[in-house]
PDB file of C-alpha atoms and ligand atoms in Angstrom:
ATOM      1  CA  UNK Q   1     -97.387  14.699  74.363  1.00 96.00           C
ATOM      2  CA  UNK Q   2     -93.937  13.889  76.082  1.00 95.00           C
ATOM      3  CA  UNK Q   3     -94.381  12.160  79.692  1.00 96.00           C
ATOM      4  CA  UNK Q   4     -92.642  14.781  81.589  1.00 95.00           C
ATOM      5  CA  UNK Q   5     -95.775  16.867  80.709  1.00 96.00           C
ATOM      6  CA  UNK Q   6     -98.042  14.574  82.454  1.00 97.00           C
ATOM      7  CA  UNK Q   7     -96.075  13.943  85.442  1.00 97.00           C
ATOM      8  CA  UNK Q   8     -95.228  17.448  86.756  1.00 97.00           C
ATOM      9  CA  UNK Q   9     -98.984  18.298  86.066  1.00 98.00           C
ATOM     10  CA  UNK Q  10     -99.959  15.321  87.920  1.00 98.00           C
ATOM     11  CA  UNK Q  11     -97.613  16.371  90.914  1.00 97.00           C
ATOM     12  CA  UNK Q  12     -98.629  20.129  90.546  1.00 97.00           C
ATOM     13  CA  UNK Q  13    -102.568  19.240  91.320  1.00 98.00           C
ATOM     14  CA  UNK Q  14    -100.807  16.676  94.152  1.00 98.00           C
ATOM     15  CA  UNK Q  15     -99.492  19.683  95.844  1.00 97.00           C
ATOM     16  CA  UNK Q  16    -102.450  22.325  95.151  1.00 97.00           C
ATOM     17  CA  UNK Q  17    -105.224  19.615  95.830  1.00 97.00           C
ATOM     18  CA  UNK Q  18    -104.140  16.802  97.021  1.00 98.00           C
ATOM     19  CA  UNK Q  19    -103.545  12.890  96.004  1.00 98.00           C
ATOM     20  CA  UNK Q  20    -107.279  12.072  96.172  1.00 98.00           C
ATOM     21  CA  UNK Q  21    -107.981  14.742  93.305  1.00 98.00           C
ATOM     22  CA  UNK Q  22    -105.051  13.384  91.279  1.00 98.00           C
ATOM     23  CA  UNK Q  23    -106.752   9.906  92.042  1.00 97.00           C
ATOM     24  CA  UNK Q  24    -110.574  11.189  91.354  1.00 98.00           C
ATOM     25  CA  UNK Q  25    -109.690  13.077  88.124  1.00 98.00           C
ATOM     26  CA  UNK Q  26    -107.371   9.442  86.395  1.00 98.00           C
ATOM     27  CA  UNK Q  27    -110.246   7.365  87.695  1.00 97.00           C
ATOM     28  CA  UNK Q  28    -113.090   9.547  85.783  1.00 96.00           C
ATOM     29  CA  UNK Q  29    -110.958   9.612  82.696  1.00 96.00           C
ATOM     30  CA  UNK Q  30    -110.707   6.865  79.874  1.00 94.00           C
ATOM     31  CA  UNK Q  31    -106.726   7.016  79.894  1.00 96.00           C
ATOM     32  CA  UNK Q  32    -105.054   3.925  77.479  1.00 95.00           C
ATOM     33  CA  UNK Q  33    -102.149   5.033  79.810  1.00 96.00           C
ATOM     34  CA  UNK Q  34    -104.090   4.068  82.725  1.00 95.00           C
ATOM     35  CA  UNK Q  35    -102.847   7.002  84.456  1.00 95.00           C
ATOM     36  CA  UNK Q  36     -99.434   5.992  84.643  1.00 96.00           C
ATOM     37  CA  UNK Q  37     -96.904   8.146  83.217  1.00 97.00           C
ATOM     38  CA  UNK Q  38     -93.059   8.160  83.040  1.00 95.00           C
ATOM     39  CA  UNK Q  39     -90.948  11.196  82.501  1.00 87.00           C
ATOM     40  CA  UNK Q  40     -89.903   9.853  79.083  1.00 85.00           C
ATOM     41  CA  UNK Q  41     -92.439   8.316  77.887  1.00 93.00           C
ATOM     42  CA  UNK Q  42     -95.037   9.691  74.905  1.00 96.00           C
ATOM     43  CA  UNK Q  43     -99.300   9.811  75.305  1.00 97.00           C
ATOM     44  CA  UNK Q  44    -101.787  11.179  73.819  1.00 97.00           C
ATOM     45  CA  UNK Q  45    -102.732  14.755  74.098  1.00 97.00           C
ATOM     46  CA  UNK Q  46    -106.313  13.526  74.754  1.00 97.00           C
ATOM     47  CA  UNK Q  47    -105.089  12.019  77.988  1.00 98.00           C
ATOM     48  CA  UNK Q  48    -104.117  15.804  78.994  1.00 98.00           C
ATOM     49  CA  UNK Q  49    -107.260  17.352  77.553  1.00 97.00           C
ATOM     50  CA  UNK Q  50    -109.296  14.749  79.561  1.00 98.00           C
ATOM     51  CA  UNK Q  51    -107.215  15.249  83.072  1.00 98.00           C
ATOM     52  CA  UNK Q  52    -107.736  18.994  82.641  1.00 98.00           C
ATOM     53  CA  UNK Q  53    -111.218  18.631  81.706  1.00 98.00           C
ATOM     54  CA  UNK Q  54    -111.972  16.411  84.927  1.00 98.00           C
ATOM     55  CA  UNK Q  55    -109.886  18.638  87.396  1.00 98.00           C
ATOM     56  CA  UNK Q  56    -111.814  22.176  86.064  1.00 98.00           C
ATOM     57  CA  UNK Q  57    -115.280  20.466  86.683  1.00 98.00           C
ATOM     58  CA  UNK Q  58    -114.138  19.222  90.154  1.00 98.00           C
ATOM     59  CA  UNK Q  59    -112.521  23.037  90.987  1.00 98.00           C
ATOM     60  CA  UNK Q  60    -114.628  25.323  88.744  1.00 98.00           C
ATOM     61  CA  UNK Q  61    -111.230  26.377  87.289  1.00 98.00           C
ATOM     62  CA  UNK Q  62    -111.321  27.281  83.716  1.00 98.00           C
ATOM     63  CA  UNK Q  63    -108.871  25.042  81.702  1.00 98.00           C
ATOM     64  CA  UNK Q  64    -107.840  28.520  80.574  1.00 97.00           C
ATOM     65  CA  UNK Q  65    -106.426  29.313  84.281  1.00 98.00           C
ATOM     66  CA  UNK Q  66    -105.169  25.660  84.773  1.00 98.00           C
ATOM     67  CA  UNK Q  67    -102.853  25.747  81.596  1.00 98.00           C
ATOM     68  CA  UNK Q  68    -101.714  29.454  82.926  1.00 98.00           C
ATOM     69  CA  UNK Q  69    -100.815  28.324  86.351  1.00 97.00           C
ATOM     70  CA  UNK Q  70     -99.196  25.028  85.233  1.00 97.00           C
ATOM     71  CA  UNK Q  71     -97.045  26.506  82.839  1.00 98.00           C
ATOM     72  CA  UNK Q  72     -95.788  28.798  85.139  1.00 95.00           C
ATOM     73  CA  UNK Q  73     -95.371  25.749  87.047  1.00 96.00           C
ATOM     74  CA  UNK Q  74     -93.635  24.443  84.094  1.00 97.00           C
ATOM     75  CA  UNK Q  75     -90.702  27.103  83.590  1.00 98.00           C
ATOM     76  CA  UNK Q  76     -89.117  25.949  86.419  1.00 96.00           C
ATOM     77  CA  UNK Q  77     -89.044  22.736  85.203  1.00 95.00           C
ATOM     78  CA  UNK Q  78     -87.208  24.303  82.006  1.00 95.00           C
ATOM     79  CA  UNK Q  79     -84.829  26.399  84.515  1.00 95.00           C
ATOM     80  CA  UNK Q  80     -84.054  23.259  86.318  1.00 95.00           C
ATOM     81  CA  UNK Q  81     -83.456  20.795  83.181  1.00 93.00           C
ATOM     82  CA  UNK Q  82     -82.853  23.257  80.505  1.00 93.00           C
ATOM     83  CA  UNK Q  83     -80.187  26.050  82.010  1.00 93.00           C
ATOM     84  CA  UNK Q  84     -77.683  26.162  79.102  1.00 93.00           C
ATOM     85  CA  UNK Q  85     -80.848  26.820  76.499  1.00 94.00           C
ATOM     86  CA  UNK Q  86     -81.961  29.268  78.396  1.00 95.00           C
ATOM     87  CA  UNK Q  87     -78.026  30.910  79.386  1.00 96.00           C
ATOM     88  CA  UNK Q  88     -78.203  31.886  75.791  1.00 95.00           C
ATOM     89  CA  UNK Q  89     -80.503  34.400  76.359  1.00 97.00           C
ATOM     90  CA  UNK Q  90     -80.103  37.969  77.683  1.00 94.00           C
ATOM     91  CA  UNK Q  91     -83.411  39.316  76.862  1.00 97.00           C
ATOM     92  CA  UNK Q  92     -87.068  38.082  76.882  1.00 98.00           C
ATOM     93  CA  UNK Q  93     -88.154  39.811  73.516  1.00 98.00           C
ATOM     94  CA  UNK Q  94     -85.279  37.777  72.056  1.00 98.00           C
ATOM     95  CA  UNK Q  95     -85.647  34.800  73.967  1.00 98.00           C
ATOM     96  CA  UNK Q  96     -89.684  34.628  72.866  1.00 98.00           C
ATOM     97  CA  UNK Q  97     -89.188  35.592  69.466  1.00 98.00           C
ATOM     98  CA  UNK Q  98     -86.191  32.543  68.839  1.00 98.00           C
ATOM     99  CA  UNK Q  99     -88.870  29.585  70.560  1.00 98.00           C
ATOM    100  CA  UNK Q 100     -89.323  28.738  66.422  1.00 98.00           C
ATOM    101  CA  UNK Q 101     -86.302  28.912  64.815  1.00 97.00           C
ATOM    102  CA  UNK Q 102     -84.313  27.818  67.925  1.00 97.00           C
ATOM    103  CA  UNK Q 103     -85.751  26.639  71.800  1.00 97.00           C
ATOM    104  CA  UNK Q 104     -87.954  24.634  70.055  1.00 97.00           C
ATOM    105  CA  UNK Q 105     -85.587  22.926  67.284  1.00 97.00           C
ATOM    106  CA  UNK Q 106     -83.654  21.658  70.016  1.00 96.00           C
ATOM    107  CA  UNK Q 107     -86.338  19.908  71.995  1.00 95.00           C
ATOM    108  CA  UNK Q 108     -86.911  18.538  69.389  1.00 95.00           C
ATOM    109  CA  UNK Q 109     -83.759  17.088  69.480  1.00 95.00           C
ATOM    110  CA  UNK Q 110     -83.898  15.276  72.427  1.00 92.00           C
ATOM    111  CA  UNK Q 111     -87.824  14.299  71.668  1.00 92.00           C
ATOM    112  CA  UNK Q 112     -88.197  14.055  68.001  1.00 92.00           C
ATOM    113  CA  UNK Q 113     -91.765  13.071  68.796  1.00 93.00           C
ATOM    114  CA  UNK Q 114     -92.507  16.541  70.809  1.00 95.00           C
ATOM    115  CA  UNK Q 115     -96.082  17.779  69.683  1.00 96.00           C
ATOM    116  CA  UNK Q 116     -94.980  21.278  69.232  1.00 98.00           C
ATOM    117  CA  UNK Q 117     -96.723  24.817  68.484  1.00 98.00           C
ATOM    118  CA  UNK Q 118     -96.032  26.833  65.396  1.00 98.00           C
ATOM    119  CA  UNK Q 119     -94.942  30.596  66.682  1.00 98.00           C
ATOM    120  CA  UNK Q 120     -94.578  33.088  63.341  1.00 98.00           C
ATOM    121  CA  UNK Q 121     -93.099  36.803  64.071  1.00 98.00           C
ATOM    122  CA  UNK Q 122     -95.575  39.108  63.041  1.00 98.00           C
ATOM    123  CA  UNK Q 123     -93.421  42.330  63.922  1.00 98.00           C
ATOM    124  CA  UNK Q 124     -90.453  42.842  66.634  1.00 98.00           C
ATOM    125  CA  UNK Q 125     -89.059  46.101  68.319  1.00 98.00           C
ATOM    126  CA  UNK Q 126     -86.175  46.308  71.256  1.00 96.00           C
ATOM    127  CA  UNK Q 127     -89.670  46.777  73.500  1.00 97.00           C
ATOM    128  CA  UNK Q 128     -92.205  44.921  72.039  1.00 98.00           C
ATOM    129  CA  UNK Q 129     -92.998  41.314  70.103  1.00 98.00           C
ATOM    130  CA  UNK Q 130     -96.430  40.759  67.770  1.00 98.00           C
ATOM    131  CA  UNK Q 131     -96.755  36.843  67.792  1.00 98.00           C
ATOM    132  CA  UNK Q 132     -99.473  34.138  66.068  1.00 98.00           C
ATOM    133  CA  UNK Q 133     -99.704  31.166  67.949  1.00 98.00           C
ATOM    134  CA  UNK Q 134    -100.895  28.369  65.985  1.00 98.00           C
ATOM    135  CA  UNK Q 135    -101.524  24.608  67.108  1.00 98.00           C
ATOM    136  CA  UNK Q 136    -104.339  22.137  67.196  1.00 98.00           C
ATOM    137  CA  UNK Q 137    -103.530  21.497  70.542  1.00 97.00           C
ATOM    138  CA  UNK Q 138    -104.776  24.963  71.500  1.00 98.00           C
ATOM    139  CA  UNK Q 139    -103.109  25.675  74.345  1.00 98.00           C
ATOM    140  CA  UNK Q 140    -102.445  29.410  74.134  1.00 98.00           C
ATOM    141  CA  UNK Q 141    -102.590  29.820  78.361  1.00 98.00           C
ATOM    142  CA  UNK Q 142     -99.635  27.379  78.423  1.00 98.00           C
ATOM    143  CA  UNK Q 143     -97.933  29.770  76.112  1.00 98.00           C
ATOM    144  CA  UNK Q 144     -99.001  32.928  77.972  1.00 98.00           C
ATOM    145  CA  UNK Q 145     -97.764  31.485  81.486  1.00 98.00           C
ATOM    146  CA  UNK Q 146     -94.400  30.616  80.295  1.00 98.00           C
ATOM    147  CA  UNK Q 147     -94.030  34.121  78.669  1.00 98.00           C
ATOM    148  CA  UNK Q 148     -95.097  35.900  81.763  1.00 98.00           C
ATOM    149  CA  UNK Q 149     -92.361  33.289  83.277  1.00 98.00           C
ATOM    150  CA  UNK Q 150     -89.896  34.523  80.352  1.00 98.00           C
ATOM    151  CA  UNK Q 151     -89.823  38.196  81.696  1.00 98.00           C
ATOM    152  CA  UNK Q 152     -89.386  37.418  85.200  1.00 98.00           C
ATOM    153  CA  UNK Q 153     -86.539  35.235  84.876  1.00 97.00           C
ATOM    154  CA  UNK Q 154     -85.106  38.369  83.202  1.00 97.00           C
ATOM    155  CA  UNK Q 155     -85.748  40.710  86.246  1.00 97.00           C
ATOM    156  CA  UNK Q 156     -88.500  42.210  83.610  1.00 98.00           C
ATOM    157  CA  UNK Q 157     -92.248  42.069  83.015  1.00 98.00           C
ATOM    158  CA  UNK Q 158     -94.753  42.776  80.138  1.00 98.00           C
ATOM    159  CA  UNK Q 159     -98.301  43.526  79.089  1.00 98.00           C
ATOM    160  CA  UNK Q 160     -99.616  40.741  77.194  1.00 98.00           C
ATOM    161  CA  UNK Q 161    -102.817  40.793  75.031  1.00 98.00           C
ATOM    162  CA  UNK Q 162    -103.979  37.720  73.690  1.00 98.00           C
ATOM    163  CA  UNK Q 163    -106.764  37.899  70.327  1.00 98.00           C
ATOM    164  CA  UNK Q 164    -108.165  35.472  69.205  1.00 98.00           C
ATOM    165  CA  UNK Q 165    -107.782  34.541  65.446  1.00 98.00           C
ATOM    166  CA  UNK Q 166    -109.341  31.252  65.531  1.00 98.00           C
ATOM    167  CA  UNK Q 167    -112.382  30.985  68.141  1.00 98.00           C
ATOM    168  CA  UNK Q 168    -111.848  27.595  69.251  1.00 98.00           C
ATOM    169  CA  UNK Q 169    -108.221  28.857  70.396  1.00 98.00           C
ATOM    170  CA  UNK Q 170    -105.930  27.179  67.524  1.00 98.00           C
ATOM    171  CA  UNK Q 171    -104.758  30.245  66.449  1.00 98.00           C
ATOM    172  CA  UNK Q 172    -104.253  33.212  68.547  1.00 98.00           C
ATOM    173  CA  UNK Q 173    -102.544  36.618  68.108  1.00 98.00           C
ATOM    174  CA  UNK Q 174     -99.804  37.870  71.168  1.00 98.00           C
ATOM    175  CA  UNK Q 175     -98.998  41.458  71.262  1.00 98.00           C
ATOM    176  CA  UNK Q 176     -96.146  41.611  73.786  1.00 98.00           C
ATOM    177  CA  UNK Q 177     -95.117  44.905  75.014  1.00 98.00           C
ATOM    178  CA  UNK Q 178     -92.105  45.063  77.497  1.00 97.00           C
ATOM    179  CA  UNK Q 179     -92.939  47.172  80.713  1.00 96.00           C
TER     180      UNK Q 179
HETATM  181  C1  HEM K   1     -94.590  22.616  74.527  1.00 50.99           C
HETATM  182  C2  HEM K   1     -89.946  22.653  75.886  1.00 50.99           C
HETATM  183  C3  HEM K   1     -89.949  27.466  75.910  1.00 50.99           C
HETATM  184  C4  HEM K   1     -94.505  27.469  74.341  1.00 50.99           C
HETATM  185  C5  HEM K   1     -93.345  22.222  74.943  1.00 50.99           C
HETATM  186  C6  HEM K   1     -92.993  20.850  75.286  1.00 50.99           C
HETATM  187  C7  HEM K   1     -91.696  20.860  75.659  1.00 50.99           C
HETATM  188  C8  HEM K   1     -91.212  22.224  75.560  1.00 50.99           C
HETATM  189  C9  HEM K   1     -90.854  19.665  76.137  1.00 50.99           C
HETATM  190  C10 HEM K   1     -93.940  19.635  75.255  1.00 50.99           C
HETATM  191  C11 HEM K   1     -93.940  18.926  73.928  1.00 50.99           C
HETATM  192  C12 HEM K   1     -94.728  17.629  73.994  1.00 50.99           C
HETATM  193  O1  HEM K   1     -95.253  17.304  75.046  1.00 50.99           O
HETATM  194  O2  HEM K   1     -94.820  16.881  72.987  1.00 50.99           O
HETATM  195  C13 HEM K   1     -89.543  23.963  75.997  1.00 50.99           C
HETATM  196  C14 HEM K   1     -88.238  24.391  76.493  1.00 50.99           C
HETATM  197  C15 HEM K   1     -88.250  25.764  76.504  1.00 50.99           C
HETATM  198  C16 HEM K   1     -89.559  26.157  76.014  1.00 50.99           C
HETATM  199  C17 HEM K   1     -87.115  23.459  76.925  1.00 50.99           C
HETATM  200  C18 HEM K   1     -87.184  26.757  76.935  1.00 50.99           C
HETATM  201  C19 HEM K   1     -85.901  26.492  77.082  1.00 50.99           C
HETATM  202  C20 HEM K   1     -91.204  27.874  75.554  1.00 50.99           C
HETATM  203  C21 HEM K   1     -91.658  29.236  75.645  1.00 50.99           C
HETATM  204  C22 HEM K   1     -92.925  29.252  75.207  1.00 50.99           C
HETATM  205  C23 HEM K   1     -93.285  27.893  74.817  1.00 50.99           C
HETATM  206  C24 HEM K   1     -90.849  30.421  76.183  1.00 50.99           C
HETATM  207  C25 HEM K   1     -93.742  30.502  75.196  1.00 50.99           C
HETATM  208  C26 HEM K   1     -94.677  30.798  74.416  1.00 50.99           C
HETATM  209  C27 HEM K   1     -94.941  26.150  74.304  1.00 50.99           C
HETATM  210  C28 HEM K   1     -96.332  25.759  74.130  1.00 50.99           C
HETATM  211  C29 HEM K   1     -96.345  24.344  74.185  1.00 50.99           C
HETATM  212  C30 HEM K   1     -94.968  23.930  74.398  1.00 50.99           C
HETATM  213  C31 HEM K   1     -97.511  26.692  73.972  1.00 50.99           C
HETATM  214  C32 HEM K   1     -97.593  23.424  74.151  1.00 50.99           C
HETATM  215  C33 HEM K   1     -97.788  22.657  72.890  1.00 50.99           C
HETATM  216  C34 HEM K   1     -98.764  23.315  71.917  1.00 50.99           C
HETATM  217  O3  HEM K   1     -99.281  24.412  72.199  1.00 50.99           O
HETATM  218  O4  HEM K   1     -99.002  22.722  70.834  1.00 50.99           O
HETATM  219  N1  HEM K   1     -92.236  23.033  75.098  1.00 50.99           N
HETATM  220  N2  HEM K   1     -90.302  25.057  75.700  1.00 50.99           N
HETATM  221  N3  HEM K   1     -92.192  27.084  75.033  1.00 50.99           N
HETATM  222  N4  HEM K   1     -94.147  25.041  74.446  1.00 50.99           N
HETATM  223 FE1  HEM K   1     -92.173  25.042  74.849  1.00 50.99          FE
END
């Protein structure tokens, strides 16, 4: 998992809880990192999974909730460093249905080691988008943030249902429907 991952999380819980929680939840984790991260750097996703882990039993946030409010954290990030990707765009159903077979190819240009999701089209109106999420990684709530993000950077929002495929969340359905 690229560095700039772990470093706007780690400055996210900063600002929502303060240093000492970013401090409590490195120190209770077994990080080969030691808790230091650089932008460009790689880690492990284990790292992440432990850090979220840590800061849900010290908040009694579900990791669920934590991955939906970081990556909503995290589309700014993408507005900030990624305007041109996202200047192609005039629409959100088009925008989500092209992270595949084109956002996606191109971060993995600049990180060829990027630890990405698979996204497959199930079916695709002007209005609405059927998606499978797939990745060991599950983070789905990542995924649903920065589509809830998707539509408001359009001036738009949507009804998103997520179902399950897989129970332990490595597969997951998205049936998008554009308010
Ligand atoms: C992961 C970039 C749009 C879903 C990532 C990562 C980067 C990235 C850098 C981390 C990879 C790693 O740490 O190894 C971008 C950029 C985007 C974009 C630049 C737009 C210009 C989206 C959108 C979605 C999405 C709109 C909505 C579903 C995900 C998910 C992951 C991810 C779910 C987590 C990895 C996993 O689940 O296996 N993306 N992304 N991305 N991205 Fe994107």
């Amino acid at each position: 998992m690229k560095g700039i991952v772990f470093t706007e999380f780690l400055e996210l819980v900063e600002d929502k809880f303060g240093l000492e929680m970013v401090d409590r939840i490195i120190s209770s984790s077994d990080l080969k990192s030691n808790g230091i991260y650089t932008s460009i750097g790689t880690y492990s996703f284990s790292e992440m999974l432990q850090l979220l882990q840590h800061l849900s039993a010290n908040t009694g946030i579900s990791i669920d909730d934590l991955l939906l409010v970081y990556a909503e954290h995290f589309f700014s990030v993408i507005e900030t460093s990624y305007p041109g990707l996202l200047a192609t765009y005039k629409d959100p159903i088009e925008m989500l249905s092209s992270i595949e077979n084109h956002i996606h190819i191109e971060v993995r240009k600049i990180y060829p080691d990027a630890e990405l999701p698979i996204f497959i089209v199930e079916n695709k109106t002007e209005n609405s988008l059927t998606m499978i999420y797939k990745s060991s990684r599950a983070m789905h709530h990542f995924g649903l943030g920065l589509m809830n993000k998707t539509f408001q950077h359009f001036n738009s929002s949507a009804k998103i249902v997520l179902e399950k495929i897989k129970s332990d969340g490595t597969e997951v359905r998205f049936l998008i429907t554009k308010n």
